[in-house]
């Protein structure tokens, strides 16, 4: 298929149009231009900005978390890469706190590899940063990974998670947002079965598709109705020149974004209409909020074809994890082996990506986690995005995550002592 090549050609062809639109906008925003202050001039400037934005390719955003509050004191935050692989960098938000201060719990946030960059979780990180020592998976755009670096599949994702937990050492915690809930649970199950001393103290799963047979959404129905062969034929494409990953098979980010936007197309159209009106009326705050959201939302990355197809098949079509059929290479993944890691699940009442009950199902397939080491929370009035971002997340979900982590500071050995005593 040549769709990706056509997409690149169209983007290149629109370059002079975007340049002209940007120049015209600047001309009609110049205070020395008499037309700038007219309704006609404001319309032209607003139209040009809207045209430039809807035809632009949005680059990877920055986290931009330069400071945070720790114990009421404003401290600097330095982003540093502490672990690297071809498809992922582990980013540490190093807070410049007093070295004599008791260390906060280490938390590995596994960001979704689902089309958006890890910066989509900026709000997630920002709310937890005052209380926790945060690390996050900064996934690499597959179109920028040379084919010589090899493939990346679901097994590799699980391996990466285990390696990062080993890098963090003992007494770390892990949090998965949406898609990584399945590979993270698989990684913890494998670590528990191997009696790995670096298994996380707690595992928090937020809006994740653990069992998509429960309250299936449009996303789940699409996978079941079409089957894996349809996805192989229709959404997998080769990366074109001039990207580093030329000829690598990927699920393009622009296709993923098209799917997301089509699910709520009327909402996006209204948002852009309102943005146009804000520009004409001079409502800077309203326009800035629109820019801030869509600069993030429209920045997308490609996914390695192996990982995407294996995830669709295992999670959305075969339901392998809840059925006890998921494999990590040749080893069966058995969530019942999880006995020491505490489990916390979070869902949103109005989630239209991971339906109610899909994440909570993690408790059903982990029967050997003690009752005092498990919890579930359903946030009223929020959709998928509200599970990990927004005012309700900051006020009601983030404090619960911090409390759960602090309530289980060490990897539990109680179950091992009970077995020895028996």
Protein backbone atom coordinates (compact mmCIF):
# COMPACT_ATOMS: atom_id res chain seq x y z
CA UNK A 1 0.00 0.00 0.00
CA UNK A 2 1.21 3.50 -0.84
CA UNK A 3 -0.99 5.39 1.63
CA UNK A 4 2.01 6.39 3.76
CA UNK A 5 3.85 7.68 0.69
CA UNK A 6 0.78 9.69 -0.35
CA UNK A 7 0.55 11.08 3.17
CA UNK A 8 4.18 12.23 3.01
CA UNK A 9 3.66 13.69 -0.47
CA UNK A 10 0.58 15.59 0.66
CA UNK A 11 2.43 16.98 3.67
CA UNK A 12 5.27 18.15 1.45
CA UNK A 13 2.89 19.63 -1.11
CA UNK A 14 1.11 21.66 1.58
CA UNK A 15 4.36 23.21 2.85
CA UNK A 16 4.14 26.37 0.68
CA UNK A 17 0.44 26.71 1.55
CA UNK A 18 1.25 26.61 5.26
CA UNK A 19 4.05 29.11 4.78
CA UNK A 20 1.74 31.49 2.91
CA UNK A 21 -0.97 31.10 5.54
CA UNK A 22 1.50 31.81 8.33
CA UNK A 23 2.84 34.90 6.58
CA UNK A 24 -0.68 36.21 5.93
CA UNK A 25 -1.63 35.64 9.55
CA UNK A 26 1.37 37.64 10.75
CA UNK A 27 0.50 40.45 8.36
CA UNK A 28 -3.04 40.67 9.70
CA UNK A 29 -1.84 40.52 13.31
CA UNK A 30 0.61 43.38 12.86
CA UNK A 31 -0.70 46.31 14.94
CA UNK A 32 0.64 48.72 12.30
CA UNK A 33 -1.73 47.24 9.72
CA UNK A 34 -5.06 49.18 9.86
CA UNK A 35 -6.95 46.05 8.77
CA UNK A 36 -5.70 44.17 11.84
CA UNK A 37 -8.31 45.84 14.04
CA UNK A 38 -11.25 45.18 11.71
CA UNK A 39 -13.62 42.25 11.82
CA UNK A 40 -12.53 41.37 8.28
CA UNK A 41 -8.83 41.38 9.25
CA UNK A 42 -9.43 39.26 12.35
CA UNK A 43 -11.33 36.74 10.22
CA UNK A 44 -8.42 36.43 7.81
CA UNK A 45 -5.87 36.01 10.61
CA UNK A 46 -8.04 33.41 12.36
CA UNK A 47 -8.65 31.49 9.11
CA UNK A 48 -4.96 31.41 8.31
CA UNK A 49 -4.01 30.10 11.75
CA UNK A 50 -6.70 27.45 11.60
CA UNK A 51 -5.52 26.33 8.13
CA UNK A 52 -1.91 26.16 9.25
CA UNK A 53 -2.76 24.15 12.35
CA UNK A 54 -4.99 21.55 10.68
CA UNK A 55 -2.38 20.83 7.98
CA UNK A 56 0.66 20.86 10.23
CA UNK A 57 2.58 17.79 11.44
CA UNK A 58 3.00 18.12 15.19
CA UNK A 59 6.37 17.19 16.64
CA UNK A 60 7.07 15.47 19.93
CA UNK A 61 6.11 17.84 22.77
CA UNK A 62 8.25 18.57 25.82
CA UNK A 63 7.30 17.60 29.35
CA UNK A 64 8.34 21.05 30.53
CA UNK A 65 8.24 20.17 34.23
CA UNK A 66 11.07 22.39 35.40
CA UNK A 67 10.02 22.61 39.07
CA UNK A 68 7.74 20.97 41.60
CA UNK A 69 6.69 21.39 45.23
CA UNK A 70 8.20 18.95 47.72
CA UNK A 71 7.09 19.33 51.33
CA UNK A 72 5.96 22.88 50.57
CA UNK A 73 9.29 23.88 49.03
CA UNK A 74 9.76 24.71 45.34
CA UNK A 75 12.58 22.56 43.91
CA UNK A 76 14.12 22.22 40.46
CA UNK A 77 13.46 19.14 38.35
CA UNK A 78 15.98 17.79 35.85
CA UNK A 79 14.97 15.34 33.13
CA UNK A 80 17.61 12.68 32.56
CA UNK A 81 17.72 9.49 30.50
CA UNK A 82 18.92 6.68 32.77
CA UNK A 83 18.31 3.61 30.56
CA UNK A 84 18.21 3.24 26.78
CA UNK A 85 17.06 0.70 24.23
CA UNK A 86 16.25 1.13 20.51
CA UNK A 87 12.51 1.54 21.13
CA UNK A 88 12.48 3.20 24.55
CA UNK A 89 14.33 5.58 26.84
CA UNK A 90 13.70 5.57 30.57
CA UNK A 91 13.29 9.17 31.67
CA UNK A 92 13.90 10.18 35.29
CA UNK A 93 12.46 13.38 36.76
CA UNK A 94 15.31 14.08 39.15
CA UNK A 95 14.06 16.41 41.89
CA UNK A 96 16.82 18.49 43.44
CA UNK A 97 15.83 17.80 47.04
CA UNK A 98 18.00 17.86 50.13
CA UNK A 99 20.11 14.68 50.12
CA UNK A 100 19.44 14.28 53.84
CA UNK A 101 15.71 14.01 53.23
CA UNK A 102 14.17 10.55 53.42
CA UNK A 103 13.85 9.15 49.92
CA UNK A 104 10.38 8.94 48.39
CA UNK A 105 9.15 5.71 46.76
CA UNK A 106 10.38 5.05 43.23
CA UNK A 107 7.57 4.80 40.68
CA UNK A 108 7.93 3.50 37.13
CA UNK A 109 5.13 4.91 34.97
CA UNK A 110 4.66 2.81 31.85
CA UNK A 111 3.15 5.13 29.27
CA UNK A 112 0.91 3.80 26.50
CA UNK A 113 2.54 2.84 23.22
CA UNK A 114 -0.65 3.59 21.37
CA UNK A 115 0.07 6.43 19.00
CA UNK A 116 0.73 9.33 21.36
CA UNK A 117 4.01 10.26 22.98
CA UNK A 118 4.64 9.77 26.68
CA UNK A 119 4.08 13.51 27.18
CA UNK A 120 0.35 12.72 27.04
CA UNK A 121 0.92 11.77 30.70
CA UNK A 122 2.39 15.13 31.63
CA UNK A 123 -0.50 15.77 34.01
CA UNK A 124 -0.13 12.29 35.48
CA UNK A 125 3.52 12.94 36.27
CA UNK A 126 2.96 16.50 37.49
CA UNK A 127 0.40 15.44 40.11
CA UNK A 128 2.56 12.62 41.50
CA UNK A 129 5.93 14.35 41.35
CA UNK A 130 5.67 16.15 44.73
CA UNK A 131 5.27 12.81 46.54
CA UNK A 132 7.15 10.24 44.45
CA UNK A 133 10.44 9.69 42.64
CA UNK A 134 9.14 9.39 39.07
CA UNK A 135 10.51 7.44 36.11
CA UNK A 136 8.57 7.14 32.83
CA UNK A 137 8.91 5.14 29.62
CA UNK A 138 9.66 7.53 26.77
CA UNK A 139 8.78 5.35 23.77
CA UNK A 140 10.62 6.03 20.52
CA UNK A 141 8.70 6.72 17.31
CA UNK A 142 9.08 3.49 15.30
CA UNK A 143 9.59 5.40 12.06
CA UNK A 144 12.82 6.71 13.57
CA UNK A 145 14.20 3.25 14.48
CA UNK A 146 16.38 1.71 11.72
CA UNK A 147 15.39 -1.79 10.59
CA UNK A 148 18.88 -2.94 11.61
CA UNK A 149 17.76 -2.58 15.25
CA UNK A 150 15.40 -5.50 14.72
CA UNK A 151 11.68 -5.99 15.44
CA UNK A 152 9.74 -5.05 18.54
CA UNK A 153 6.89 -7.28 19.70
CA UNK A 154 4.81 -7.92 22.80
CA UNK A 155 7.52 -10.18 24.25
CA UNK A 156 10.04 -7.36 23.85
CA UNK A 157 7.67 -4.97 25.64
CA UNK A 158 7.49 -7.36 28.59
CA UNK A 159 11.29 -7.73 28.54
CA UNK A 160 11.74 -3.95 28.55
CA UNK A 161 9.44 -3.63 31.57
CA UNK A 162 11.34 -6.29 33.51
CA UNK A 163 14.71 -4.74 32.59
CA UNK A 164 13.58 -1.28 33.73
CA UNK A 165 12.35 -2.64 37.07
CA UNK A 166 15.73 -4.33 37.49
CA UNK A 167 17.40 -1.01 36.73
CA UNK A 168 15.36 0.72 39.45
CA UNK A 169 16.28 -1.95 41.98
CA UNK A 170 14.35 -3.20 44.98
CA UNK A 171 11.30 -1.51 46.48
CA UNK A 172 10.16 0.14 43.24
CA UNK A 173 6.52 0.49 42.19
CA UNK A 174 4.92 0.35 38.74
CA UNK A 175 1.93 2.16 37.23
CA UNK A 176 0.46 1.35 33.80
CA UNK A 177 -1.91 3.68 31.97
CA UNK A 178 -4.30 2.00 29.52
CA UNK A 179 -2.63 -0.23 26.90
CA UNK A 180 0.46 -1.29 28.93
CA UNK A 181 -1.73 -2.81 31.65
CA UNK A 182 -1.54 -6.22 29.96
CA UNK A 183 2.23 -6.39 29.33
CA UNK A 184 2.95 -4.88 32.76
CA UNK A 185 0.78 -7.48 34.48
CA UNK A 186 2.49 -10.16 32.38
CA UNK A 187 5.91 -8.83 33.39
CA UNK A 188 5.01 -8.84 37.09
CA UNK A 189 3.53 -12.35 36.82
CA UNK A 190 6.73 -13.64 35.20
CA UNK A 191 8.87 -11.92 37.86
CA UNK A 192 6.75 -13.35 40.66
CA UNK A 193 6.94 -16.86 39.20
CA UNK A 194 10.73 -16.56 39.04
CA UNK A 195 10.81 -15.23 42.64
CA UNK A 196 12.54 -12.16 41.26
CA UNK A 197 13.64 -9.90 44.16
CA UNK A 198 13.09 -6.86 41.92
CA UNK A 199 9.37 -7.47 41.45
CA UNK A 200 7.53 -4.20 42.21
CA UNK A 201 6.02 -3.53 45.62
CA UNK A 202 2.78 -2.32 44.03
CA UNK A 203 1.19 -2.46 40.58
CA UNK A 204 -1.36 0.23 39.66
CA UNK A 205 -3.42 -0.34 36.51
CA UNK A 206 -5.44 2.60 35.16
CA UNK A 207 -8.10 2.28 32.45
CA UNK A 208 -6.46 -0.85 31.05
CA UNK A 209 -7.89 -3.56 28.77
CA UNK A 210 -7.23 -6.54 31.03
CA UNK A 211 -10.41 -8.33 29.93
CA UNK A 212 -12.10 -6.67 26.94
CA UNK A 213 -14.98 -9.15 27.04
CA UNK A 214 -16.45 -7.00 29.81
CA UNK A 215 -18.42 -3.91 28.68
CA UNK A 216 -16.87 -3.95 25.18
CA UNK A 217 -16.42 -0.54 23.56
CA UNK A 218 -16.25 0.51 19.91
CA UNK A 219 -12.50 -0.16 20.00
CA UNK A 220 -13.07 -3.74 21.18
CA UNK A 221 -15.88 -4.35 18.69
CA UNK A 222 -13.72 -3.20 15.77
CA UNK A 223 -11.04 -5.77 16.58
CA UNK A 224 -13.47 -8.66 17.10
CA UNK A 225 -15.56 -7.93 14.00
CA UNK A 226 -12.65 -7.55 11.58
CA UNK A 227 -10.13 -10.12 12.78
CA UNK A 228 -6.35 -9.91 12.69
CA UNK A 229 -6.04 -10.47 8.92
CA UNK A 230 -8.04 -7.30 8.23
CA UNK A 231 -5.57 -5.28 10.31
CA UNK A 232 -2.60 -6.83 8.51
CA UNK A 233 -4.08 -5.90 5.13
CA UNK A 234 -5.38 -2.44 5.93
CA UNK A 235 -3.33 -0.66 8.57
CA UNK A 236 0.23 -1.98 8.32
CA UNK A 237 2.50 0.08 6.05
CA UNK A 238 6.19 0.55 5.28
CA UNK A 239 7.95 3.65 6.56
CA UNK A 240 8.86 5.83 3.53
CA UNK A 241 11.94 7.91 2.82
CA UNK A 242 13.37 10.11 4.40
CA UNK A 243 12.75 8.65 7.88
CA UNK A 244 15.45 6.58 9.63
CA UNK A 245 13.16 3.56 9.81
CA UNK A 246 12.63 3.40 6.05
CA UNK A 247 11.04 0.04 5.02
CA UNK A 248 10.15 -0.86 8.63
CA UNK A 249 6.57 -2.14 8.90
CA UNK A 250 4.50 0.07 11.21
CA UNK A 251 1.02 1.06 12.19
CA UNK A 252 1.23 4.78 11.27
CA UNK A 253 0.37 7.34 13.90
CA UNK A 254 -1.74 9.35 11.47
CA UNK A 255 -4.05 6.35 11.03
CA UNK A 256 -4.33 5.90 14.78
CA UNK A 257 -5.15 9.59 15.16
CA UNK A 258 -7.79 9.38 12.43
CA UNK A 259 -9.47 6.56 14.33
CA UNK A 260 -9.43 8.46 17.60
CA UNK A 261 -10.85 11.62 16.05
CA UNK A 262 -13.57 9.81 14.11
CA UNK A 263 -14.94 8.41 17.37
CA UNK A 264 -15.72 11.95 18.56
CA UNK A 265 -15.66 13.90 15.31
CA UNK A 266 -18.49 16.26 16.27
CA UNK A 267 -16.67 17.21 19.47
CA UNK A 268 -13.46 18.04 17.58
CA UNK A 269 -15.34 20.08 14.97
CA UNK A 270 -17.04 22.11 17.69
CA UNK A 271 -13.69 22.63 19.42
CA UNK A 272 -12.12 24.03 16.25
CA UNK A 273 -15.15 26.22 15.56
CA UNK A 274 -14.88 27.61 19.09
CA UNK A 275 -11.14 28.15 18.60
CA UNK A 276 -11.86 30.19 15.46
CA UNK A 277 -14.37 32.26 17.40
CA UNK A 278 -11.91 32.80 20.29
CA UNK A 279 -9.36 34.15 17.82
CA UNK A 280 -11.83 36.63 16.32
CA UNK A 281 -13.04 37.77 19.72
CA UNK A 282 -9.53 38.12 21.10
CA UNK A 283 -10.10 35.49 23.80
CA UNK A 284 -6.46 34.62 24.38
CA UNK A 285 -7.07 32.23 27.27
CA UNK A 286 -9.61 30.17 25.32
CA UNK A 287 -7.35 30.02 22.27
CA UNK A 288 -4.32 29.04 24.36
CA UNK A 289 -6.21 26.17 25.99
CA UNK A 290 -7.15 24.86 22.56
CA UNK A 291 -3.56 25.12 21.33
CA UNK A 292 -2.21 23.43 24.44
CA UNK A 293 -4.57 20.46 24.15
CA UNK A 294 -4.28 19.90 20.40
CA UNK A 295 -0.52 20.44 20.29
CA UNK A 296 -0.39 17.32 22.49
CA UNK A 297 -3.32 15.39 21.03
CA UNK A 298 -2.24 15.78 17.39
CA UNK A 299 1.38 14.77 18.05
CA UNK A 300 1.51 11.08 17.12
CA UNK A 301 4.09 8.35 16.63
CA UNK A 302 4.22 5.14 14.60
CA UNK A 303 4.04 1.72 16.27
CA UNK A 304 6.11 -1.31 15.30
CA UNK A 305 3.85 -3.65 13.32
CA UNK A 306 4.81 -6.71 15.36
CA UNK A 307 3.81 -5.12 18.64
CA UNK A 308 0.59 -3.65 17.30
CA UNK A 309 -0.67 -6.84 15.65
CA UNK A 310 0.31 -9.07 18.58
CA UNK A 311 -1.45 -6.72 20.99
CA UNK A 312 -4.63 -6.56 18.90
CA UNK A 313 -4.73 -10.34 18.61
CA UNK A 314 -3.82 -11.23 22.19
CA UNK A 315 -5.73 -8.48 24.02
CA UNK A 316 -8.75 -7.61 21.89
CA UNK A 317 -9.44 -10.75 19.84
CA UNK A 318 -8.16 -13.77 21.79
CA UNK A 319 -8.44 -12.31 25.33
CA UNK A 320 -5.36 -14.38 26.12
CA UNK A 321 -4.47 -12.97 29.55
CA UNK A 322 -7.82 -13.47 31.34
CA UNK A 323 -8.21 -16.88 29.66
CA UNK A 324 -4.81 -18.00 30.94
CA UNK A 325 -3.41 -18.43 27.43
CA UNK A 326 -0.95 -15.54 27.10
CA UNK A 327 2.66 -16.59 26.56
CA UNK A 328 5.94 -14.78 27.09
CA UNK A 329 8.04 -16.55 24.50
CA UNK A 330 7.45 -20.24 25.37
CA UNK A 331 6.40 -19.63 28.99
CA UNK A 332 2.75 -19.37 29.99
CA UNK A 333 1.92 -16.13 31.83
CA UNK A 334 0.13 -17.07 35.07
CA UNK A 335 -1.27 -14.06 37.00
CA UNK A 336 -2.14 -16.37 39.91
CA UNK A 337 1.60 -16.41 40.67
CA UNK A 338 1.35 -12.79 41.81
CA UNK A 339 1.36 -13.02 45.60
CA UNK A 340 3.76 -10.37 46.91
CA UNK A 341 2.97 -7.34 44.70
CA UNK A 342 0.00 -5.25 45.86
CA UNK A 343 -2.64 -4.47 43.21
CA UNK A 344 -4.58 -1.24 42.70
CA UNK A 345 -6.97 -0.73 39.75
CA UNK A 346 -8.61 2.51 38.62
CA UNK A 347 -11.48 3.00 36.16
CA UNK A 348 -13.51 5.93 34.86
CA UNK A 349 -17.30 5.79 34.96
CA UNK A 350 -17.64 7.12 31.37
CA UNK A 351 -14.60 5.47 29.81
CA UNK A 352 -15.36 4.75 26.13
CA UNK A 353 -11.96 3.14 25.42
CA UNK A 354 -11.64 0.62 28.27
CA UNK A 355 -15.15 -0.13 29.50
CA UNK A 356 -16.18 -0.51 33.12
CA UNK A 357 -14.97 -3.80 34.54
CA UNK A 358 -12.14 -4.36 32.05
CA UNK A 359 -9.44 -3.14 34.45
CA UNK A 360 -11.12 -4.44 37.59
CA UNK A 361 -10.90 -7.92 36.02
CA UNK A 362 -7.24 -7.91 37.11
CA UNK A 363 -8.45 -8.82 40.60
CA UNK A 364 -10.32 -11.88 39.32
CA UNK A 365 -7.23 -13.36 37.65
CA UNK A 366 -4.94 -12.68 40.64
CA UNK A 367 -6.65 -14.76 43.35
CA UNK A 368 -3.50 -15.13 45.44
CA UNK A 369 -2.96 -11.44 46.13
CA UNK A 370 -4.04 -11.02 49.79
CA UNK A 371 -7.16 -8.92 50.36
CA UNK A 372 -5.28 -6.31 52.37
CA UNK A 373 -2.98 -5.79 49.38
CA UNK A 374 -5.62 -5.03 46.77
CA UNK A 375 -7.95 -2.11 46.06
CA UNK A 376 -10.20 -0.82 43.28
CA UNK A 377 -11.49 2.67 42.60
CA UNK A 378 -14.05 3.89 40.07
CA UNK A 379 -13.96 7.62 39.45
CA UNK A 380 -17.44 9.08 38.84
CA UNK A 381 -18.03 11.41 35.92
CA UNK A 382 -14.82 10.93 33.95
CA UNK A 383 -14.01 9.33 30.62
CA UNK A 384 -10.80 7.65 29.54
CA UNK A 385 -8.65 10.79 29.55
CA UNK A 386 -9.99 11.84 32.94
CA UNK A 387 -8.64 8.66 34.53
CA UNK A 388 -5.07 9.98 34.29
CA UNK A 389 -5.44 13.72 33.73
CA UNK A 390 -7.57 16.70 34.71
CA UNK A 391 -8.94 18.19 37.92
CA UNK A 392 -10.66 15.06 39.19
CA UNK A 393 -7.56 12.99 38.60
CA UNK A 394 -5.48 15.50 40.58
CA UNK A 395 -7.99 15.85 43.41
CA UNK A 396 -9.34 12.30 43.76
CA UNK A 397 -7.24 9.72 41.93
CA UNK A 398 -3.62 10.84 42.39
CA UNK A 399 -3.91 11.05 46.21
CA UNK A 400 -5.26 7.49 46.27
CA UNK A 401 -2.34 6.26 44.17
CA UNK A 402 0.17 7.92 46.49
CA UNK A 403 -1.59 6.54 49.57
CA UNK A 404 -1.65 3.00 48.14
CA UNK A 405 2.05 3.15 47.27
CA UNK A 406 3.03 4.51 50.67
CA UNK A 407 0.88 1.85 52.36
CA UNK A 408 2.97 -0.90 50.72
CA UNK A 409 6.55 0.34 50.87
CA UNK A 410 8.22 -3.06 50.67
CA UNK A 411 7.77 -6.22 48.60
CA UNK A 412 5.63 -8.43 50.81
CA UNK A 413 7.21 -11.64 52.07
CA UNK A 414 4.25 -12.65 54.21
CA UNK A 415 2.99 -15.25 51.73
CA UNK A 416 6.43 -16.87 51.64
CA UNK A 417 6.57 -17.10 55.44
CA UNK A 418 3.11 -18.67 55.50
CA UNK A 419 4.21 -21.32 53.03
CA UNK A 420 7.32 -22.11 55.06
CA UNK A 421 5.24 -22.29 58.25
CA UNK A 422 2.74 -24.61 56.60
